[in-house]
C-alpha positions as MATLAB code, in Angstrom:
seq = 'MKNLIISILIAIPLYAQKPQLEEVADVGKNQPIGVAVESSTNRLFVSFPHNEPFMFALTEIKNGRRVAYPNEEWNKQGTDDKHFNNVQDLYADDKGSLWVLDSKPAGGASVFGDSGSAQTGEFKLIQFDLASNTAKKVYRFGGLPLDKSGLNDVRVDTQKQLAYLSDPALKAIVVLDLKTDTVRIVLQDDASTTATPRYTLKIDGVEMTDENNKPFVSNVNSIALTKDNNYFYYKPINHDRLYRIRTKHLANTKLSAEDITFKVEKIADVGMSHGLECDAKGNIYYGDSQMHAIRYVTRFGKVKTLVIDGRIIWPDSFGVGSDGYLYFSCAQLNRQPKYNNQQSKVDLPYRIYRVKMPN';
ca = [
       1.917  -40.776  -29.222;
       0.563  -39.625  -25.868;
       3.998  -38.310  -24.870;
       4.280  -36.442  -28.190;
       0.942  -34.667  -27.620;
       1.976  -33.689  -24.104;
       5.282  -32.290  -25.437;
       3.453  -30.173  -28.022;
       1.019  -28.793  -25.453;
       3.891  -27.871  -23.165;
       5.849  -26.193  -25.989;
       2.987  -23.938  -27.117;
       2.626  -21.885  -23.930;
       6.403  -21.632  -23.581;
       6.606  -20.062  -27.045;
       3.696  -17.758  -26.257;
       5.546  -16.485  -23.195;
       8.400  -15.065  -25.286;
       8.881  -11.409  -24.171;
       6.963   -8.933  -26.286;
       7.175   -5.155  -26.376;
       4.271   -3.349  -24.700;
       3.485    0.346  -25.148;
       3.063    2.176  -21.845;
       2.640    5.769  -23.001;
       2.410    7.869  -26.143;
       4.326   11.136  -25.527;
       3.640   12.787  -28.865;
       6.340   15.034  -30.286;
       8.260   15.333  -26.998;
      11.507   13.353  -26.994;
      11.742   11.196  -23.849;
      15.101   10.799  -22.130;
      15.242    9.765  -18.466;
      13.137    6.941  -17.018;
      12.794    5.836  -13.395;
      10.474    3.410  -11.630;
       9.778    3.507   -7.901;
       9.867   -0.234   -7.390;
       7.555   -0.663   -4.383;
       4.587    1.036   -6.081;
       5.780    0.981   -9.726;
       5.277    4.723  -10.126;
       6.780    5.637  -13.509;
       8.637    8.908  -14.159;
       9.885   10.234  -17.506;
      11.974   13.334  -18.253;
      12.272   15.451  -21.390;
      15.002   17.885  -22.530;
      14.045   21.524  -22.878;
      13.554   21.326  -26.645;
      10.625   22.525  -28.729;
       7.832   21.601  -28.702;
       8.225   21.761  -24.917;
       5.564   20.565  -22.489;
       7.110   19.445  -19.172;
      10.672   18.675  -18.053;
       9.627   15.941  -15.620;
       6.433   13.913  -15.595;
       4.770   11.033  -13.837;
       2.938    8.669  -16.172;
      -0.575    8.013  -14.871;
      -2.917    5.830  -16.894;
      -0.732    6.427  -19.942;
      -0.848   10.222  -19.603;
       1.813   12.718  -18.566;
       1.321   14.703  -15.367;
       3.797   17.428  -14.412;
       5.955   16.333  -11.480;
       5.992   17.461   -8.749;
       3.830   20.269  -10.155;
       3.647   22.703  -13.066;
       5.517   25.445  -11.195;
       8.680   23.334  -10.950;
       8.425   22.737  -14.705;
       8.769   26.429  -15.546;
      12.364   26.791  -16.746;
      14.801   28.339  -14.296;
      18.286   27.923  -12.846;
      17.285   28.443   -9.203;
      16.514   25.759   -6.613;
      12.776   25.665   -7.316;
      12.637   25.135  -11.079;
      14.016   22.720  -13.659;
      16.380   23.992  -16.314;
      17.181   20.910  -18.433;
      16.387   17.555  -16.828;
      18.791   14.888  -18.048;
      18.452   11.773  -15.897;
      16.399   10.195  -13.093;
      16.997    7.601  -10.385;
      14.569    6.114   -7.870;
      16.494    4.831   -4.842;
      15.622    2.162   -2.285;
      14.631    4.676    0.410;
      11.653    6.395   -1.241;
      13.451    9.242   -3.030;
      13.485   10.293   -6.674;
      16.774   11.915   -7.722;
      16.613   14.353  -10.634;
      19.766   15.382  -12.485;
      19.306   18.830  -14.015;
      22.231   19.243  -16.394;
      22.927   21.879  -19.016;
      26.629   21.797  -19.983;
      28.538   24.704  -21.437;
      28.566   24.754  -25.243;
      31.941   23.091  -25.593;
      31.152   20.364  -23.044;
      27.923   19.065  -24.571;
      28.020   15.554  -26.024;
      26.330   17.122  -29.061;
      28.735   20.058  -29.226;
      25.890   22.491  -29.833;
      24.196   23.323  -26.524;
      24.666   27.066  -26.995;
      27.386   29.601  -26.371;
      27.297   29.491  -22.555;
      30.781   29.423  -21.048;
      29.617   27.848  -17.782;
      27.406   24.831  -17.292;
      24.390   24.752  -14.954;
      24.073   21.644  -12.791;
      21.974   20.560   -9.848;
      20.765   17.303   -8.335;
      17.367   17.442   -6.629;
      16.181   14.862   -4.116;
      12.392   14.476   -4.029;
      10.537   12.637   -1.283;
       8.044   10.432   -3.117;
       5.718   10.160   -0.120;
       5.114   13.922    0.042;
       6.213   14.813   -3.539;
       8.362   17.643   -2.195;
      12.000   18.561   -2.694;
      14.165   17.569    0.287;
      17.519   18.937   -0.852;
      19.284   20.472   -3.842;
      22.958   19.703   -4.525;
      25.264   21.940   -6.566;
      28.426   19.820   -7.002;
      31.053   21.819   -5.120;
      34.435   21.620   -6.831;
      33.084   20.541  -10.231;
      34.709   22.414  -13.172;
      31.503   23.974  -14.493;
      33.057   25.083  -17.777;
      34.308   21.606  -18.661;
      31.770   19.192  -17.150;
      28.935   17.445  -18.976;
      27.159   15.419  -16.276;
      24.987   12.805  -17.967;
      23.594    9.986  -15.787;
      23.247    9.500  -12.024;
      22.939    6.625   -9.533;
      22.675    7.053   -5.766;
      24.267    4.796   -3.139;
      22.082    5.293   -0.051;
      24.372    3.147    2.094;
      27.487    5.221    1.517;
      25.651    8.526    0.994;
      27.304    9.003   -2.379;
      26.041    9.734   -5.879;
      27.922    8.388   -8.900;
      27.639   10.268  -12.195;
      28.979    9.757  -15.701;
      30.698   12.737  -17.301;
      31.405   12.255  -21.024;
      33.031   15.686  -21.289;
      35.533   15.031  -18.497;
      35.916   11.375  -19.570;
      35.418   10.500  -15.930;
      33.185    9.279  -13.122;
      32.111   12.022  -10.718;
      31.532   10.992   -7.093;
      29.307   13.400   -5.166;
      29.450   13.300   -1.361;
      25.844   13.838   -0.279;
      26.923   14.929    3.199;
      29.172   17.771    2.014;
      27.929   18.505   -1.556;
      31.496   18.219   -2.875;
      32.849   16.064   -5.681;
      35.779   13.813   -6.497;
      36.664   13.093  -10.122;
      37.923    9.546  -10.691;
      39.003    7.372  -13.632;
      39.529   10.497  -15.740;
      40.957    9.712  -19.187;
      41.017    6.045  -18.254;
      40.743    3.487  -21.058;
      37.410    2.390  -19.551;
      35.884    5.884  -19.644;
      37.183    6.979  -23.045;
      35.492    6.299  -26.384;
      37.346    4.119  -28.867;
      38.988    6.336  -31.531;
      37.509    6.211  -35.027;
      34.439    4.306  -33.809;
      31.618    5.742  -35.947;
      28.125    4.523  -35.117;
      26.211    3.035  -38.038;
      22.514    2.264  -37.562;
      20.199    0.970  -40.296;
      22.995    1.544  -42.780;
      23.351    5.250  -41.884;
      26.443    6.664  -40.199;
      25.774    9.084  -37.328;
      27.633   12.102  -38.681;
      26.449   15.703  -38.678;
      26.402   18.333  -41.417;
      30.130   18.959  -40.832;
      30.866   15.251  -41.251;
      31.613   15.046  -37.536;
      30.619   11.680  -36.053;
      28.602   11.351  -32.861;
      30.965   10.365  -30.051;
      30.311    9.849  -26.374;
      32.805    8.877  -23.716;
      31.535    7.258  -20.497;
      27.781    7.686  -20.663;
      25.572    4.840  -19.444;
      25.827    3.663  -15.824;
      24.117    1.194  -13.469;
      24.240    0.393   -9.769;
      23.475   -3.075   -8.407;
      20.564   -3.283   -5.989;
      22.903   -4.100   -3.090;
      24.959   -0.972   -3.950;
      28.131   -3.080   -4.189;
      28.963   -2.732   -7.896;
      28.915    0.206  -10.294;
      28.743   -0.588  -14.037;
      29.584    1.838  -16.847;
      30.684    2.217  -20.454;
      31.171    4.777  -23.225;
      28.678    4.585  -26.107;
      31.465    4.381  -28.714;
      33.106    1.376  -27.101;
      32.445   -2.357  -27.106;
      33.311   -3.291  -23.545;
      31.236   -3.131  -20.359;
      33.144   -2.340  -17.153;
      32.462   -2.361  -13.448;
      34.117   -1.372  -10.181;
      33.255   -2.059   -6.543;
      31.647    0.987   -4.969;
      33.898    0.622   -1.921;
      36.772    1.647   -4.198;
      34.885    4.696   -5.470;
      34.227    5.627   -1.836;
      37.850    5.200   -0.758;
      39.382    8.686   -0.802;
      42.836    7.258   -0.010;
      43.174    5.412   -3.319;
      45.357    7.114   -5.905;
      44.257    7.518   -9.521;
      46.489    4.583  -10.464;
      45.110    2.449   -7.630;
      41.511    2.986   -8.776;
      42.412    2.076  -12.361;
      43.666   -1.303  -11.188;
      40.321   -1.932   -9.449;
      38.348   -1.760  -12.731;
      36.969   -5.077  -13.999;
      36.258   -5.930  -17.651;
      32.920   -7.749  -17.794;
      31.862   -8.451  -21.375;
      32.022   -7.225  -24.956;
      28.518   -5.935  -25.685;
      29.115   -3.778  -28.760;
      27.850   -0.246  -29.269;
      25.211    0.371  -26.617;
      23.517    2.989  -24.493;
      21.409    2.949  -21.371;
      22.163    0.569  -18.489;
      20.082   -0.828  -15.641;
      20.407   -3.650  -13.115;
      17.703   -5.905  -11.702;
      17.614   -7.693   -8.347;
      19.162  -10.823   -9.895;
      22.243   -8.967  -11.092;
      21.312   -8.853  -14.784;
      22.621   -5.723  -16.532;
      20.277   -4.505  -19.297;
      21.359   -2.307  -22.186;
      20.064   -1.002  -25.490;
      21.399   -2.197  -28.837;
      20.220    0.241  -31.501;
      22.002   -1.497  -34.334;
      19.918   -4.629  -33.746;
      16.783   -2.819  -32.469;
      17.133   -4.911  -29.347;
      17.276   -4.940  -25.571;
      20.024   -7.237  -24.352;
      21.415   -8.122  -20.967;
      24.544   -9.498  -19.335;
      23.900  -12.110  -16.655;
      25.776  -12.083  -13.357;
      27.901  -14.860  -14.871;
      28.979  -12.621  -17.767;
      26.801  -14.228  -20.458;
      25.318  -11.878  -23.081;
      21.679  -12.638  -23.905;
      18.880  -11.035  -25.945;
      15.658  -10.071  -24.177;
      13.651   -8.714  -27.113;
      14.110   -7.584  -30.733;
      11.571   -5.187  -32.221;
      11.753   -2.585  -34.983;
      10.196   -0.006  -32.644;
      13.271   -0.083  -30.415;
      15.060    2.994  -31.746;
      17.868    4.336  -29.527;
      16.591    3.025  -26.154;
      18.009    5.657  -23.840;
      17.062    5.063  -20.218;
      15.676    2.171  -18.170;
      13.733    1.505  -14.993;
      13.005   -1.796  -13.234;
       9.602   -2.414  -11.664;
       8.635   -4.897   -8.974;
       5.974   -6.091  -11.448;
       8.658   -7.950  -13.384;
       8.885   -5.417  -16.230;
      11.756   -3.388  -17.634;
      10.570    0.108  -18.653;
      12.463    2.257  -21.157;
      12.375    5.308  -23.411;
      13.231    5.406  -27.112;
      14.898    8.756  -27.841;
      15.466    8.078  -31.578;
      18.622   10.187  -31.395;
      20.036    8.705  -34.594;
      16.938    9.859  -36.494;
      17.241   13.515  -35.499;
      17.789   16.078  -38.307;
      21.354   16.677  -37.095;
      22.365   13.211  -38.325;
      20.140   13.037  -41.415;
      21.032   16.024  -43.598;
      18.728   18.275  -41.537;
      15.691   16.086  -42.228;
      13.842   14.432  -39.369;
      13.529   10.661  -39.711;
      11.795   10.312  -36.335;
       8.904    7.867  -36.224;
       6.263    9.841  -34.301;
       4.830    9.653  -31.776;
       7.615    9.026  -29.284;
       6.702    6.218  -26.911;
       7.587    4.608  -23.603;
       7.717    0.812  -23.625;
       8.055   -2.087  -21.246;
       9.062   -5.737  -21.631;
       8.875   -8.671  -19.247;
      12.218   -9.536  -17.657;
      13.499  -13.125  -17.507;
      12.228  -15.248  -14.617;
];
């Protein structure tokens, strides 16, 4: 009897420790996209596309409130080197820098196919020093086909001085040399970077098709870089499989296109997903909109569920804090008017969440 009581007392706190969703910030009617966490201080940054109602392109969340980062002047729309145009993704590296991908593809290169009539895309990558909150350098992607590219997500390898970016429009990984500001395009049209044909997303019983009955499709989109900078993970949204490649292969300019293809590793079948992030233990987190869940793949290739919650609606971008939490945005893309007969199904306000990572 005594042993039974002890077992019950032990079981209760274990059940209570099951990860639960926690709201970090209410961002009103502004759709959040990029998320980054500076791990040493847990500073949280969130970006927003330049859609109405527009407030700021890039913010730091302080006490649950948005503050323009690095200041309000930078958040006045512009295509020069001192203003944001359309902030897409964020990455906080291990050397105290915040990297901001400002990406506005040409109309035909947008993953949505409706980003305007511009014939040339506008792209820049800005490196901010988080100690001084000032821009250190702006990169312009020399050699990138601006009319065809659709740069989406970015990760920065501080050891090799390279940035790795997903490009759904090119169906490729773009490798930016930070020393020369020039790019190499790798794994283009590879099976690992190309969406599975006739793979229509269906969430909450609703297919993601627009008014022209065109389904939402994204080639290579979500990416992650391990904390030791040794492995780069990626996958298309409309694809079941998660892939990775050693960064030394992405850095090797002597490898042919065929050689690089043979270096790709198939990791796990994770289903339709978006958003990727890696923690210090090698767990790869991703969003599962169909199950309203955050899942992860362990370094041994096992697929596990971290949390399931009805508020998890199209988790788009992730950041890992040293406080043991995974932070993420919910963009609710599938509930936009475009995919619901021009009626918004968005559950306002938009929010930023966090959840405790496994010990």
